[in-house]
XYZ file of C-alpha atoms in Angstrom:
624
model
C -188.425 -55.011 51.862
C -190.137 -51.803 52.945
C -193.098 -50.796 50.812
C -192.705 -48.648 47.690
C -192.734 -45.016 48.687
C -195.898 -44.188 46.760
C -197.757 -46.829 48.792
C -196.701 -45.031 51.988
C -196.843 -48.134 54.147
C -197.574 -47.424 57.801
C -195.092 -48.150 60.555
C -194.759 -51.146 62.795
C -196.944 -51.862 65.820
C -196.890 -54.352 68.639
C -198.618 -57.641 67.887
C -198.900 -60.735 70.072
C -199.566 -64.193 68.603
C -200.316 -67.235 70.748
C -198.177 -70.324 71.149
C -195.561 -71.062 68.557
C -196.386 -67.943 66.529
C -195.755 -65.683 69.515
C -194.800 -62.002 69.146
C -193.772 -59.828 72.137
C -196.027 -56.967 73.252
C -194.018 -53.870 72.383
C -192.179 -53.784 69.093
C -191.708 -50.866 66.766
C -189.639 -49.652 63.853
C -189.291 -46.489 61.842
C -191.172 -46.961 58.587
C -193.772 -44.400 59.673
C -196.813 -43.369 57.736
C -195.917 -40.218 55.846
C -199.269 -39.625 54.125
C -200.457 -40.989 50.800
C -202.639 -43.929 49.795
C -203.989 -46.889 51.703
C -202.018 -49.845 53.000
C -200.471 -52.407 50.683
C -201.997 -55.880 50.976
C -199.773 -58.923 51.621
C -202.576 -61.513 51.668
C -206.340 -61.942 51.582
C -207.728 -64.557 53.992
C -211.405 -65.444 53.521
C -211.951 -61.929 52.202
C -210.005 -60.213 55.012
C -207.129 -58.096 53.725
C -203.825 -58.456 55.578
C -201.746 -55.232 55.439
C -198.125 -55.673 54.410
C -197.095 -53.661 57.477
C -198.419 -56.432 59.741
C -196.211 -58.948 57.949
C -193.247 -56.571 58.255
C -193.715 -56.590 62.044
C -193.547 -60.384 62.057
C -190.578 -60.393 59.656
C -188.634 -58.064 61.914
C -189.386 -60.235 64.941
C -188.200 -63.346 63.096
C -184.941 -61.585 62.196
C -184.445 -60.589 65.834
C -185.124 -64.127 67.030
C -182.514 -65.542 64.662
C -180.062 -62.741 65.537
C -176.828 -62.841 63.558
C -177.921 -66.034 61.786
C -180.626 -64.076 59.927
C -177.976 -62.386 57.779
C -177.088 -65.759 56.247
C -180.667 -66.952 55.741
C -182.614 -66.729 52.501
C -184.677 -63.537 52.569
C -187.587 -65.065 50.643
C -187.735 -67.918 53.138
C -187.912 -65.422 56.022
C -190.659 -63.470 54.244
C -192.725 -66.602 53.702
C -192.269 -67.601 57.350
C -193.576 -64.177 58.381
C -196.468 -64.297 55.922
C -197.480 -67.787 57.096
C -197.474 -66.636 60.728
C -199.688 -63.625 59.991
C -202.083 -65.737 57.902
C -202.317 -68.126 60.851
C -203.101 -65.165 63.084
C -205.887 -64.007 60.777
C -207.420 -67.486 60.679
C -207.333 -67.719 64.475
C -208.873 -64.255 64.797
C -211.707 -65.280 62.483
C -212.210 -68.478 64.478
C -212.406 -66.662 67.816
C -214.884 -64.163 66.375
C -217.033 -67.007 65.069
C -217.023 -68.688 68.496
C -217.784 -65.399 70.310
C -214.619 -65.154 72.408
C -214.372 -61.745 74.092
C -211.770 -59.836 76.099
C -212.053 -56.853 78.452
C -211.016 -53.445 77.124
C -210.344 -52.397 80.736
C -207.821 -55.209 81.103
C -206.159 -54.144 77.851
C -205.864 -50.554 79.031
C -204.360 -51.764 82.306
C -201.864 -53.883 80.363
C -200.818 -50.892 78.268
C -200.458 -48.706 81.358
C -198.230 -51.278 83.060
C -195.982 -51.939 80.055
C -192.426 -50.607 80.684
C -192.236 -49.362 77.083
C -194.733 -46.636 77.938
C -193.352 -45.685 81.345
C -190.941 -43.083 82.655
C -189.475 -43.634 86.109
C -191.797 -46.609 86.610
C -195.004 -44.664 85.855
C -197.201 -44.678 82.764
C -196.264 -41.651 80.676
C -198.988 -40.405 78.277
C -196.369 -38.490 76.279
C -194.303 -41.638 75.751
C -197.422 -43.558 74.702
C -198.481 -40.784 72.323
C -195.007 -40.734 70.770
C -195.241 -44.479 70.157
C -198.672 -44.111 68.536
C -197.472 -41.198 66.391
C -194.518 -43.227 65.152
C -196.831 -46.030 64.133
C -199.599 -43.882 62.639
C -202.246 -45.322 64.963
C -204.928 -43.768 67.077
C -205.294 -44.880 70.667
C -208.529 -46.720 69.803
C -206.904 -48.576 66.886
C -204.009 -49.771 69.007
C -206.287 -50.912 71.813
C -208.314 -52.845 69.237
C -205.160 -54.697 68.186
C -204.361 -55.612 71.769
C -207.962 -56.710 72.332
C -207.578 -59.161 69.446
C -204.430 -60.523 71.065
C -206.181 -61.163 74.381
C -209.012 -62.954 72.586
C -206.535 -65.243 70.865
C -205.034 -66.094 74.242
C -208.493 -67.163 75.459
C -208.769 -69.463 72.454
C -205.441 -71.046 73.294
C -206.530 -71.498 76.909
C -209.527 -73.458 75.625
C -207.235 -75.759 73.686
C -205.004 -76.146 76.736
C -207.997 -77.459 78.681
C -208.502 -80.304 76.187
C -204.839 -81.229 75.783
C -204.456 -83.965 78.393
C -202.521 -87.238 78.308
C -203.439 -90.373 80.280
C -200.853 -91.882 82.590
C -200.715 -95.061 80.477
C -200.018 -93.046 77.322
C -197.371 -91.049 79.148
C -195.674 -94.203 80.430
C -195.510 -95.668 76.912
C -194.139 -92.413 75.542
C -191.623 -92.178 78.389
C -190.470 -95.748 77.746
C -189.875 -95.050 74.061
C -188.151 -91.756 74.768
C -185.806 -93.343 77.318
C -185.129 -96.454 75.246
C -181.467 -97.384 74.736
C -179.945 -99.337 71.874
C -176.571 -101.005 71.353
C -174.971 -101.065 67.898
C -171.893 -101.974 65.903
C -171.009 -99.643 63.037
C -168.573 -99.735 60.159
C -168.190 -96.792 57.805
C -166.827 -96.861 54.266
C -165.433 -93.401 53.526
C -166.182 -91.970 50.091
C -162.807 -90.192 50.073
C -161.042 -93.579 50.182
C -162.482 -94.448 46.769
C -161.399 -91.275 44.958
C -158.080 -92.875 43.966
C -160.043 -95.529 42.068
C -161.850 -92.923 39.959
C -160.507 -91.775 36.574
C -162.048 -88.612 35.115
C -161.678 -88.081 31.344
C -161.408 -84.820 29.443
C -164.696 -85.669 27.738
C -166.462 -85.916 31.100
C -165.048 -82.558 32.154
C -166.145 -80.863 28.926
C -169.622 -82.383 29.120
C -170.069 -81.256 32.721
C -168.854 -77.751 31.872
C -171.263 -77.410 28.949
C -174.217 -78.800 30.901
C -173.627 -76.597 33.953
C -172.413 -73.296 32.554
C -174.554 -71.337 34.989
C -172.353 -72.654 37.804
C -169.259 -71.138 36.233
C -170.136 -67.466 35.955
C -168.299 -64.608 37.614
C -170.197 -63.012 40.470
C -172.386 -60.031 39.674
C -171.161 -56.960 41.566
C -172.256 -53.381 42.121
C -171.153 -50.134 43.726
C -173.708 -47.976 45.490
C -174.236 -44.353 46.369
C -176.377 -43.909 49.461
C -177.888 -41.464 51.931
C -177.537 -42.614 55.534
C -179.997 -41.378 58.197
C -179.234 -42.530 61.739
C -180.964 -40.987 64.740
C -178.044 -41.613 67.091
C -175.716 -39.559 64.894
C -178.312 -36.807 64.542
C -178.724 -36.674 68.330
C -174.992 -36.219 68.831
C -175.079 -33.077 66.675
C -177.895 -31.311 68.523
C -176.725 -28.111 70.228
C -177.969 -27.444 73.753
C -177.978 -24.526 76.154
C -179.487 -23.943 79.574
C -182.203 -21.630 78.262
C -183.494 -24.276 75.851
C -183.505 -26.900 78.565
C -185.205 -24.597 81.089
C -187.954 -23.801 78.553
C -188.402 -27.498 77.784
C -188.664 -28.227 81.501
C -191.359 -25.580 81.958
C -193.318 -26.701 78.884
C -193.282 -30.300 80.117
C -193.529 -29.637 83.832
C -196.058 -32.451 84.333
C -193.352 -34.965 83.390
C -191.115 -33.796 86.221
C -193.375 -34.102 89.227
C -193.523 -36.420 92.175
C -196.930 -38.108 91.927
C -199.518 -37.788 94.670
C -199.276 -40.566 97.223
C -201.015 -41.895 100.279
C -199.421 -43.439 103.348
C -201.652 -46.456 103.902
C -202.344 -49.231 106.404
C -204.593 -52.208 105.728
C -206.050 -55.396 107.158
C -206.336 -58.320 104.741
C -208.513 -61.435 104.770
C -207.498 -63.578 101.808
C -209.924 -65.334 99.455
C -208.050 -68.140 97.734
C -211.110 -69.650 96.027
C -214.798 -68.691 95.570
C -215.932 -71.131 98.273
C -214.166 -69.005 100.904
C -215.820 -65.731 99.890
C -218.798 -65.684 102.266
C -216.725 -66.760 105.250
C -214.042 -64.146 104.504
C -216.670 -61.447 104.032
C -218.268 -62.239 107.384
C -214.877 -62.315 109.111
C -213.749 -58.952 107.760
C -217.117 -57.390 108.620
C -216.688 -58.509 112.234
C -213.195 -56.972 112.332
C -214.503 -53.709 110.872
C -217.274 -53.494 113.451
C -214.754 -54.029 116.250
C -212.666 -51.085 114.998
C -215.696 -48.907 114.319
C -217.105 -49.544 117.786
C -213.779 -48.688 119.408
C -213.399 -52.160 120.872
C -209.927 -52.462 119.358
C -207.560 -50.157 117.515
C -206.801 -50.601 113.843
C -203.252 -51.629 114.757
C -204.429 -54.265 117.228
C -206.776 -55.878 114.711
C -204.076 -55.834 112.030
C -201.536 -57.566 114.269
C -204.028 -60.177 115.466
C -206.025 -60.952 112.315
C -204.521 -59.570 109.086
C -203.350 -62.306 106.715
C -200.753 -60.004 105.135
C -198.098 -61.132 107.599
C -195.473 -58.540 106.637
C -197.686 -55.508 107.194
C -199.447 -57.142 110.162
C -196.206 -57.020 112.147
C -196.219 -53.228 111.624
C -199.829 -52.774 112.675
C -201.005 -53.041 109.071
C -198.630 -50.392 107.701
C -198.163 -50.693 103.931
C -196.324 -47.419 103.359
C -196.557 -45.025 100.436
C -199.020 -45.921 97.675
C -198.753 -44.317 94.220
C -201.486 -44.727 91.613
C -200.903 -47.208 88.818
C -198.940 -49.752 90.829
C -201.608 -51.563 92.846
C -204.815 -53.516 92.460
C -207.412 -51.192 90.812
C -210.048 -51.689 93.536
C -207.464 -51.126 96.255
C -206.281 -47.896 94.598
C -209.843 -46.707 94.046
C -210.540 -47.025 97.752
C -207.211 -45.511 98.827
C -207.548 -42.367 96.711
C -211.172 -41.813 97.692
C -210.503 -41.833 101.445
C -209.871 -38.770 103.561
C -206.919 -38.769 105.928
C -207.479 -40.847 109.061
C -210.714 -42.448 107.818
C -211.081 -46.243 108.027
C -212.838 -47.738 105.020
C -215.612 -50.283 105.100
C -214.492 -53.725 103.821
C -213.387 -53.516 100.182
C -213.316 -56.480 97.771
C -209.919 -56.514 95.996
C -207.847 -58.945 94.001
C -206.532 -60.685 97.129
C -209.798 -60.892 99.050
C -211.301 -58.352 101.478
C -209.429 -55.381 102.923
C -210.033 -52.691 105.508
C -208.003 -49.617 104.534
C -206.873 -46.493 106.357
C -205.084 -43.498 104.863
C -202.589 -42.244 107.438
C -201.401 -39.185 105.522
C -201.775 -37.541 102.119
C -198.987 -36.130 99.953
C -200.092 -34.104 96.944
C -198.201 -34.000 93.661
C -195.143 -31.735 93.854
C -192.939 -30.190 91.207
C -189.368 -31.499 91.178
C -186.845 -28.621 91.030
C -185.126 -28.191 87.664
C -181.684 -28.638 89.206
C -182.582 -32.124 90.437
C -183.697 -33.381 87.015
C -181.459 -31.346 84.710
C -179.673 -34.418 83.327
C -182.983 -36.144 82.663
C -184.370 -33.005 81.006
C -181.306 -32.879 78.759
C -181.763 -36.530 77.763
C -185.477 -36.022 77.129
C -184.897 -32.871 75.091
C -182.140 -34.432 73.011
C -184.265 -37.524 72.400
C -187.327 -35.488 71.436
C -185.368 -33.243 69.082
C -183.479 -36.163 67.542
C -186.723 -38.045 67.057
C -188.341 -35.111 65.258
C -185.198 -34.419 63.229
C -184.901 -38.061 62.237
C -188.480 -38.378 61.016
C -188.351 -35.019 59.249
C -185.257 -36.092 57.322
C -186.721 -39.528 56.596
C -189.837 -37.817 55.230
C -187.763 -35.445 53.058
C -185.486 -38.150 51.706
C -188.315 -40.616 51.136
C -190.359 -38.077 49.203
C -187.596 -36.657 46.988
C -185.860 -39.992 46.402
C -189.138 -41.186 44.910
C -190.170 -38.026 43.079
C -186.671 -37.592 41.568
C -185.768 -41.270 41.412
C -182.886 -40.848 38.972
C -180.638 -38.978 41.403
C -179.945 -38.832 45.147
C -178.616 -35.270 45.074
C -181.959 -33.400 45.490
C -182.925 -35.541 48.485
C -179.494 -35.154 50.081
C -179.460 -31.375 49.569
C -182.917 -30.763 51.050
C -182.203 -32.992 54.060
C -178.722 -31.531 54.544
C -177.072 -34.934 54.301
C -174.052 -36.182 52.381
C -174.012 -38.859 49.675
C -171.629 -41.702 50.465
C -170.369 -44.618 48.365
C -169.720 -48.298 49.001
C -166.963 -50.515 47.676
C -167.851 -53.391 45.336
C -170.486 -55.729 46.763
C -172.161 -58.904 45.548
C -175.523 -60.456 46.293
C -173.946 -62.461 49.108
C -171.155 -60.298 50.481
C -170.324 -56.686 51.213
C -168.680 -54.351 53.705
C -169.971 -51.400 55.720
C -173.698 -50.926 55.179
C -173.484 -53.613 52.461
C -172.802 -56.215 55.142
C -176.539 -55.942 55.840
C -178.475 -58.394 53.603
C -181.324 -55.886 53.165
C -178.920 -53.421 51.529
C -177.629 -56.108 49.162
C -181.180 -57.126 48.319
C -182.049 -53.517 47.514
C -178.861 -53.119 45.450
C -179.961 -55.866 43.064
C -183.692 -55.153 43.097
C -185.468 -54.439 39.814
C -185.946 -50.749 40.600
C -182.296 -50.110 41.515
C -181.003 -52.249 38.628
C -183.279 -50.120 36.443
C -181.474 -46.934 37.459
C -183.873 -45.722 40.157
C -183.350 -44.899 43.803
C -184.299 -47.623 46.250
C -187.086 -47.523 48.770
C -186.141 -46.817 52.376
C -183.979 -49.675 53.632
C -184.233 -50.143 57.384
C -180.998 -51.117 59.122
C -182.330 -50.622 62.641
C -185.248 -49.135 64.549
C -183.937 -45.616 63.897
C -181.484 -46.148 61.062
C -182.375 -46.106 57.350
C -180.595 -45.702 54.046
C -181.636 -45.024 50.465
C -179.321 -46.471 47.804
C -178.764 -46.291 44.074
C -176.401 -48.171 41.806
C -173.475 -46.181 40.392
C -171.446 -48.995 38.820
C -171.968 -52.645 37.937
C -170.002 -55.696 36.878
C -172.207 -58.119 34.937
C -171.659 -61.887 35.275
C -169.343 -63.414 32.673
C -168.609 -67.002 31.714
C -165.442 -68.275 33.367
C -163.128 -70.146 30.933
C -162.847 -73.925 31.243
C -159.157 -73.790 32.178
C -160.031 -71.636 35.186
C -162.594 -74.088 36.567
C -161.201 -77.401 35.297
C -159.732 -78.468 38.645
C -162.974 -77.821 40.522
C -164.940 -79.808 37.913
C -162.541 -82.749 38.167
C -162.798 -82.669 41.971
C -166.593 -82.534 41.823
C -166.867 -85.417 39.353
C -164.365 -87.512 41.290
C -166.333 -86.941 44.489
C -169.602 -87.919 42.794
C -168.144 -91.178 41.495
C -166.463 -91.936 44.825
C -169.801 -91.496 46.624
C -171.414 -93.955 44.218
C -168.647 -96.482 44.840
C -168.923 -96.071 48.614
C -172.655 -96.768 48.492
C -172.227 -99.708 46.118
C -169.474 -101.311 48.220
C -171.346 -100.497 51.418
C -174.504 -102.269 50.304
C -172.460 -105.309 49.269
C -170.761 -105.321 52.677
C -174.173 -105.083 54.364
C -175.449 -108.151 52.526
C -172.281 -110.078 53.384
C -172.664 -109.143 57.065
C -176.260 -110.393 57.116
C -174.939 -113.828 56.133
C -172.215 -113.944 58.793
C -171.328 -111.080 61.118
C -169.897 -107.587 60.741
C -166.323 -108.475 61.695
C -166.117 -111.368 59.218
C -167.673 -109.311 56.423
C -165.263 -106.427 57.004
C -162.249 -108.743 56.947
C -163.524 -110.501 53.808
C -163.737 -107.095 52.108
C -160.068 -106.481 52.920
C -160.823 -103.831 55.545
C -159.582 -103.483 59.119
C -162.109 -104.945 61.553
C -160.530 -102.845 64.304
C -162.343 -99.876 62.737
C -165.700 -101.356 63.753
C -167.282 -98.964 66.260
C -169.083 -100.398 69.286
C -171.493 -97.774 70.584
C -172.464 -99.343 73.874
C -175.953 -98.375 75.035
C -177.075 -95.064 73.535
C -180.248 -93.002 73.816
C -182.106 -90.862 71.314
C -180.041 -87.837 72.323
C -176.687 -87.094 73.868
C -174.604 -89.348 71.615
C -172.044 -88.100 69.093
C -173.356 -90.266 66.255
C -174.318 -88.753 62.921
C -177.977 -87.691 62.898
C -178.706 -90.030 59.970
C -177.175 -92.973 61.852
C -179.101 -92.190 65.043
C -182.393 -91.802 63.187
C -181.882 -95.124 61.380
C -180.816 -96.867 64.599
C -184.107 -96.086 66.338
C -186.149 -97.070 63.283
C -184.610 -100.564 63.037
C -186.692 -103.533 64.252
C -185.784 -105.102 67.586
C -183.510 -108.115 66.973
C -184.360 -111.655 68.031
C -182.418 -113.048 70.977
C -178.814 -113.795 70.048
C -179.155 -112.155 66.625
C -178.773 -108.698 65.108
C -180.942 -106.416 62.975
C -179.204 -104.928 59.945
C -179.407 -101.728 57.950
C -177.209 -99.193 56.194
C -177.340 -95.455 55.630
C -175.686 -92.942 53.282
C -174.255 -90.021 55.255
C -174.441 -86.404 54.042
C -170.751 -86.469 53.025
C -171.250 -89.595 50.893
C -169.826 -92.102 53.383
C -171.790 -95.322 53.875
C -172.347 -96.825 57.340
C -173.243 -100.487 57.849
C -175.257 -100.890 61.058
C -175.848 -103.906 63.309
C -178.457 -103.458 66.067
C -177.486 -105.839 68.876
C -179.958 -105.083 71.683
C -182.831 -102.857 72.783
C -183.489 -101.863 76.412
C -186.797 -100.132 77.134
C -186.405 -97.073 79.301
C -187.794 -96.095 82.671
C -191.586 -95.758 82.542
C -191.991 -93.726 85.757
C -194.047 -90.598 85.094
C -194.195 -87.562 87.397
C -196.827 -84.832 87.514
C -194.432 -82.485 85.705
C -193.979 -85.116 82.962
C -197.747 -85.304 82.477
C -197.948 -81.494 82.294
C -195.128 -81.408 79.744
C -196.731 -84.096 77.573
C -200.080 -82.277 77.749
C -198.406 -79.035 76.666
C -196.805 -80.807 73.721
C -200.202 -82.256 72.798
C -201.767 -78.791 72.943
C -199.111 -77.475 70.569
C -199.913 -80.281 68.139
C -203.635 -79.524 68.484
C -203.041 -75.855 67.668
C -201.079 -76.962 64.606
C -203.858 -79.347 63.587
C -206.522 -76.655 64.013
C -204.491 -74.249 61.895
C -203.848 -76.878 59.222
C -207.564 -77.677 58.999
C -208.466 -73.987 58.799
C -205.873 -73.374 56.073
C -207.222 -76.274 54.020
C -210.753 -74.866 54.173
C -209.837 -71.194 53.799
C -209.613 -69.096 50.663
C -206.140 -67.569 50.816
C -204.421 -65.289 48.317
C -200.757 -64.469 48.928
C -198.844 -61.431 47.641
C -195.288 -61.902 49.005
C -193.961 -59.424 46.455
C -195.653 -56.660 48.484
C -193.672 -57.399 51.635
């Protein structure tokens, strides 16, 4: 749930967590900070307070990862998953601080500049970045601090990766077990076949009804009134004219320019490892002196010696270079050179380069006519964004201050009040098909006659709801539920019989063989299933059968190992393990890398488990 309005929880930001608690770089929502008190705390880890907004970021990411399945998952379970992940992050952050891991702020700034979320037409756009920060309520320094933490955590994981190795012998044993195949015979007694043998009395039905009355209540239902704020719909209603767009273009002229560029040629001597550095440096210096002395032209040296084969064929020609797209040292040299000047050797990310600027093109304004469609999109987006957040602010404030009615909030924001049909805790239509709306509908505050908090249905889509009608749960009469009780009791007894008969059949089979035991029990031995050789995956056997099959001891020659298992539907399967073939033990380099990666994941889990056991952790899931 979003935070109570008087807590004014700040909006979402991008967080990145290592390994199995990974979060993508750019992720945002709309629960912006609209003034008010400090952040609500979701947990305290060794004295460090964890803001609820950080957990909301993780919760949203979990919902997105599960996609449509999230709607059918328990909301409290999802919240606890998110809270656990953020607690893990805090513990790892504390660990990296203790062990003095550090990351470069310059690298973080470069990462932000290169992220597509903050770019327009492939270039970093300060306005786009500022809009993101404004939505989240963060300063530039605060956001960079968050990303710096993320990079430090990645260093910590890299350290664990270095220790997560597996010997070839261990890998071969693991490979053998993983590729092992087993051959079985199976016979299943179906619980449904025993239902005809079960007699359910009226007394049993009455007793079950009285002992389980909570199962036989009508479903609680509610009708809601709600205010719906969706940016897409607001954008569609924005009126435009050419004068507005022309003014917007002029006010934001720097967004509609062609950036300065340099037409560049270069000569490259690669440095693939530190041992090559001195040799490469000496080689490039010799090439530079040859050009500088006029012994050879730049183009001749490029064709003969440059290790960038593509540009070498063109005499070293790279083409147009725009800032923000190349190696920082390369760009620094390019944009400091005058036209026609050949640089001294420059150390870059690929090695050493000699650079020449062939021509210079300064930044130029793009004519309005060429970018009119883009200006219209930008203007509509900017206006819709402002309109959306203004209305969210108005509705959020008045829905809280006048919590007994939605009308004041709707009137001030110029929005209509809509109504839902009947909905339950588990089902609804329209906006009530969203589980967050149903959760809000039956929250304590809404059940108490107050307006809900903001309920986020999407990045730019929120509603505020209140209950306008309710159907309380009522006890269903026995006659209405009698048949379902009889069916449930009959199934329970049939499952017991299937297990009882199955265990007896198993013992009989141990003394003879499966076919004889099945026939002695009056069953059809033709129903015995022969699996052939099966592996740990890829078969169509029940999971419980497969798990039991690979836990059974290897049989002696000419004999069988025996076991039985109750299936989830109550059936009972008698199992005879006939043979075990160990799998291929050959291990490739990629296998070793995969096993090492799996070991690293387990080590991360072990480190986290140890830290959690030693940490002082307070959890406040009710604040999420």
